[in-house]
């Protein structure tokens, strides 16, 4: 096997740090993960990690930035497909859960409570454009054709949708019974049609 060059080794190590940090941050949350934890899992020293990222916050920011780029790329063909709203909604949710299993509410909490103000603004913009806006665009179409209930805006529907699926991401979630497809069908049915046959 050909030995990596110095530049290649730096890229390899940086990517290893990012992958490890992403797994830990998205599983445990920002506060519960230290750079010592990340370095240990990467089998390197903390000073070695700081050679690539100056602190934990800058590492977290880069993790979220890369995550949002990947999600945006995966979301494009789903949005461009000429599917019904229900089919498109399921495809969007399935993509997030299978390809990018991130606890959305925990991410929002970390952004709003753990980061510096300048990074909060940047991260919130990334979160909004990557997570909220695609769902908002879907519900805007439904709003335009009159299928959204009166008084429900596209943004309200998008925010509710994201909050409703967040428990599915948790490793100890009570929702983890049956297939993911069946669970999403049930959640989408409740989101779109409610749980009552008529007004009560």
Short mmCIF file of C-alpha atoms in Angstrom, two decimals:
data_model
loop_
_atom_site.label_atom_id
_atom_site.label_comp_id
_atom_site.label_asym_id
_atom_site.label_seq_id
_atom_site.Cartn_x
_atom_site.Cartn_y
_atom_site.Cartn_z
CA UNK A 1 0.00 0.00 0.00
CA UNK A 2 1.37 3.39 -1.01
CA UNK A 3 2.26 5.62 1.93
CA UNK A 4 0.20 8.80 2.19
CA UNK A 5 1.91 12.12 1.63
CA UNK A 6 2.00 14.72 4.40
CA UNK A 7 -0.88 16.62 2.77
CA UNK A 8 -2.91 13.43 2.32
CA UNK A 9 -2.26 12.45 5.94
CA UNK A 10 -3.53 15.83 7.16
CA UNK A 11 -6.72 15.47 5.09
CA UNK A 12 -7.21 11.87 6.28
CA UNK A 13 -6.80 12.87 9.95
CA UNK A 14 -9.09 15.90 9.61
CA UNK A 15 -11.83 13.76 8.05
CA UNK A 16 -11.41 11.13 10.76
CA UNK A 17 -11.83 13.80 13.43
CA UNK A 18 -14.94 15.18 11.73
CA UNK A 19 -16.55 11.75 11.33
CA UNK A 20 -15.85 10.81 14.94
CA UNK A 21 -17.01 14.18 16.27
CA UNK A 22 -20.19 14.00 14.22
CA UNK A 23 -21.09 10.58 15.62
CA UNK A 24 -20.47 11.72 19.19
CA UNK A 25 -22.12 15.14 18.93
CA UNK A 26 -25.24 13.78 17.26
CA UNK A 27 -25.56 10.93 19.74
CA UNK A 28 -24.78 12.74 23.01
CA UNK A 29 -25.13 16.46 22.32
CA UNK A 30 -22.54 19.23 22.39
CA UNK A 31 -22.13 19.59 26.15
CA UNK A 32 -21.66 15.86 26.83
CA UNK A 33 -18.77 15.48 24.39
CA UNK A 34 -15.25 16.74 25.06
CA UNK A 35 -12.31 17.13 22.70
CA UNK A 36 -10.60 14.55 24.93
CA UNK A 37 -13.36 12.05 24.03
CA UNK A 38 -13.01 12.78 20.33
CA UNK A 39 -9.20 12.57 20.41
CA UNK A 40 -9.31 9.29 22.31
CA UNK A 41 -11.65 7.69 19.77
CA UNK A 42 -9.39 8.96 16.97
CA UNK A 43 -6.39 7.48 18.81
CA UNK A 44 -4.62 10.80 18.92
CA UNK A 45 -3.71 13.45 21.50
CA UNK A 46 -5.74 16.57 22.26
CA UNK A 47 -2.89 18.81 21.00
CA UNK A 48 -2.96 16.79 17.79
CA UNK A 49 -6.68 17.49 17.43
CA UNK A 50 -6.14 21.19 18.11
CA UNK A 51 -3.71 21.26 15.21
CA UNK A 52 -6.79 20.79 12.97
CA UNK A 53 -9.47 22.62 14.98
CA UNK A 54 -8.73 25.40 17.48
CA UNK A 55 -11.47 24.36 19.91
CA UNK A 56 -14.59 22.22 20.36
CA UNK A 57 -16.92 24.90 19.06
CA UNK A 58 -15.08 25.37 15.77
CA UNK A 59 -15.15 21.59 15.33
CA UNK A 60 -18.89 21.46 16.02
CA UNK A 61 -19.52 24.29 13.55
CA UNK A 62 -17.65 22.41 10.83
CA UNK A 63 -19.51 19.17 11.63
CA UNK A 64 -22.88 20.91 11.24
CA UNK A 65 -21.73 22.75 8.11
CA UNK A 66 -20.73 19.48 6.41
CA UNK A 67 -23.92 17.76 7.56
CA UNK A 68 -26.10 20.48 6.07
CA UNK A 69 -24.24 20.34 2.74
CA UNK A 70 -24.86 16.58 2.52
CA UNK A 71 -28.55 16.94 3.42
CA UNK A 72 -29.04 19.73 0.90
CA UNK A 73 -27.51 17.54 -1.83
CA UNK A 74 -29.76 14.60 -0.93
CA UNK A 75 -32.85 16.79 -0.72
CA UNK A 76 -32.60 18.24 -4.25
CA UNK A 77 -33.77 15.17 -6.25
CA UNK A 78 -36.61 14.54 -3.79
CA UNK A 79 -37.90 18.08 -4.20
CA UNK A 80 -37.54 17.89 -7.98
CA UNK A 81 -39.51 14.63 -8.27
CA UNK A 82 -43.12 15.06 -9.38
CA UNK A 83 -44.63 13.16 -6.45
CA UNK A 84 -47.73 13.76 -4.36
CA UNK A 85 -47.16 15.75 -1.14
CA UNK A 86 -47.58 12.64 1.00
CA UNK A 87 -45.06 10.63 -1.05
CA UNK A 88 -42.60 13.54 -1.09
CA UNK A 89 -42.95 14.11 2.64
CA UNK A 90 -42.20 10.46 3.37
CA UNK A 91 -39.19 10.50 1.02
CA UNK A 92 -37.79 13.60 2.73
CA UNK A 93 -38.24 12.15 6.20
CA UNK A 94 -36.87 8.75 5.23
CA UNK A 95 -33.78 10.36 3.72
CA UNK A 96 -33.11 12.32 6.92
CA UNK A 97 -33.60 9.30 9.17
CA UNK A 98 -31.67 6.77 7.09
CA UNK A 99 -28.85 8.94 5.73
CA UNK A 100 -28.53 11.64 8.39
CA UNK A 101 -29.84 10.33 11.74
CA UNK A 102 -29.61 13.55 13.73
CA UNK A 103 -31.70 14.43 16.76
CA UNK A 104 -33.08 17.69 15.39
CA UNK A 105 -34.38 19.11 18.68
CA UNK A 106 -31.07 18.36 20.41
CA UNK A 107 -29.21 20.11 17.60
CA UNK A 108 -31.42 23.21 17.94
CA UNK A 109 -30.88 23.19 21.72
CA UNK A 110 -27.11 22.99 21.26
CA UNK A 111 -27.09 25.80 18.71
CA UNK A 112 -29.16 28.13 20.89
CA UNK A 113 -27.58 27.33 24.26
CA UNK A 114 -23.99 26.23 23.77
CA UNK A 115 -22.49 28.36 20.99
CA UNK A 116 -21.21 31.93 20.75
CA UNK A 117 -23.67 34.45 19.35
CA UNK A 118 -21.91 34.76 15.99
CA UNK A 119 -21.92 30.98 15.55
CA UNK A 120 -25.53 30.72 16.71
CA UNK A 121 -26.59 32.96 13.85
CA UNK A 122 -24.56 31.03 11.28
CA UNK A 123 -25.76 27.64 12.52
CA UNK A 124 -29.39 28.72 12.68
CA UNK A 125 -29.20 29.95 9.09
CA UNK A 126 -27.75 26.60 8.02
CA UNK A 127 -30.38 24.68 10.00
CA UNK A 128 -33.19 26.76 8.54
CA UNK A 129 -32.06 26.46 4.91
CA UNK A 130 -31.33 22.73 5.21
CA UNK A 131 -34.07 21.39 7.47
CA UNK A 132 -36.90 23.91 7.71
CA UNK A 133 -37.04 25.46 4.23
CA UNK A 134 -37.51 22.24 2.18
CA UNK A 135 -40.48 21.24 4.33
CA UNK A 136 -41.78 24.79 4.23
CA UNK A 137 -41.68 24.71 0.40
CA UNK A 138 -43.62 21.44 0.37
CA UNK A 139 -46.32 22.85 2.65
CA UNK A 140 -46.41 26.09 0.63
CA UNK A 141 -47.58 24.03 -2.34
CA UNK A 142 -50.27 22.48 -0.18
CA UNK A 143 -51.19 25.91 1.16
CA UNK A 144 -51.49 27.24 -2.39
CA UNK A 145 -53.81 24.44 -3.54
CA UNK A 146 -55.98 24.73 -0.43
CA UNK A 147 -55.12 21.39 1.17
CA UNK A 148 -53.68 22.89 4.37
CA UNK A 149 -56.24 23.45 7.10
CA UNK A 150 -57.39 27.05 7.45
CA UNK A 151 -55.20 28.94 9.89
CA UNK A 152 -52.21 26.63 9.45
CA UNK A 153 -49.28 28.28 7.67
CA UNK A 154 -46.58 26.47 5.72
CA UNK A 155 -43.98 27.46 8.33
CA UNK A 156 -46.12 26.25 11.23
CA UNK A 157 -46.65 22.94 9.44
CA UNK A 158 -42.93 22.57 8.66
CA UNK A 159 -41.90 23.25 12.26
CA UNK A 160 -44.51 20.84 13.60
CA UNK A 161 -43.38 18.17 11.16
CA UNK A 162 -39.74 18.41 12.25
CA UNK A 163 -40.62 18.39 15.95
CA UNK A 164 -42.96 15.42 15.48
CA UNK A 165 -40.28 13.21 13.91
CA UNK A 166 -37.50 14.09 16.38
CA UNK A 167 -38.32 11.20 18.77
CA UNK A 168 -37.73 8.76 15.91
CA UNK A 169 -34.03 9.70 15.93
CA UNK A 170 -33.48 8.86 19.59
CA UNK A 171 -31.75 5.54 20.17
CA UNK A 172 -34.02 4.79 23.16
CA UNK A 173 -37.18 6.01 21.42
CA UNK A 174 -40.43 4.14 22.13
CA UNK A 175 -41.16 4.66 18.43
CA UNK A 176 -38.53 2.06 17.56
CA UNK A 177 -40.97 -0.77 16.96
CA UNK A 178 -41.88 -2.10 13.54
CA UNK A 179 -40.25 -0.97 10.32
CA UNK A 180 -39.16 2.62 9.82
CA UNK A 181 -41.41 2.84 6.75
CA UNK A 182 -44.47 1.77 8.76
CA UNK A 183 -43.64 4.20 11.58
CA UNK A 184 -43.32 7.08 9.14
CA UNK A 185 -46.59 6.15 7.43
CA UNK A 186 -48.31 6.33 10.80
CA UNK A 187 -46.68 9.63 11.78
CA UNK A 188 -47.45 11.22 8.40
CA UNK A 189 -51.05 10.04 8.58
CA UNK A 190 -51.42 11.65 12.02
CA UNK A 191 -49.70 14.85 10.83
CA UNK A 192 -51.81 15.22 7.72
CA UNK A 193 -55.19 13.90 8.86
CA UNK A 194 -55.20 14.03 12.68
CA UNK A 195 -56.42 11.36 15.07
CA UNK A 196 -60.14 12.14 15.23
CA UNK A 197 -62.82 11.21 12.68
CA UNK A 198 -64.63 14.51 13.20
CA UNK A 199 -64.39 17.72 15.20
CA UNK A 200 -64.81 17.17 18.93
#
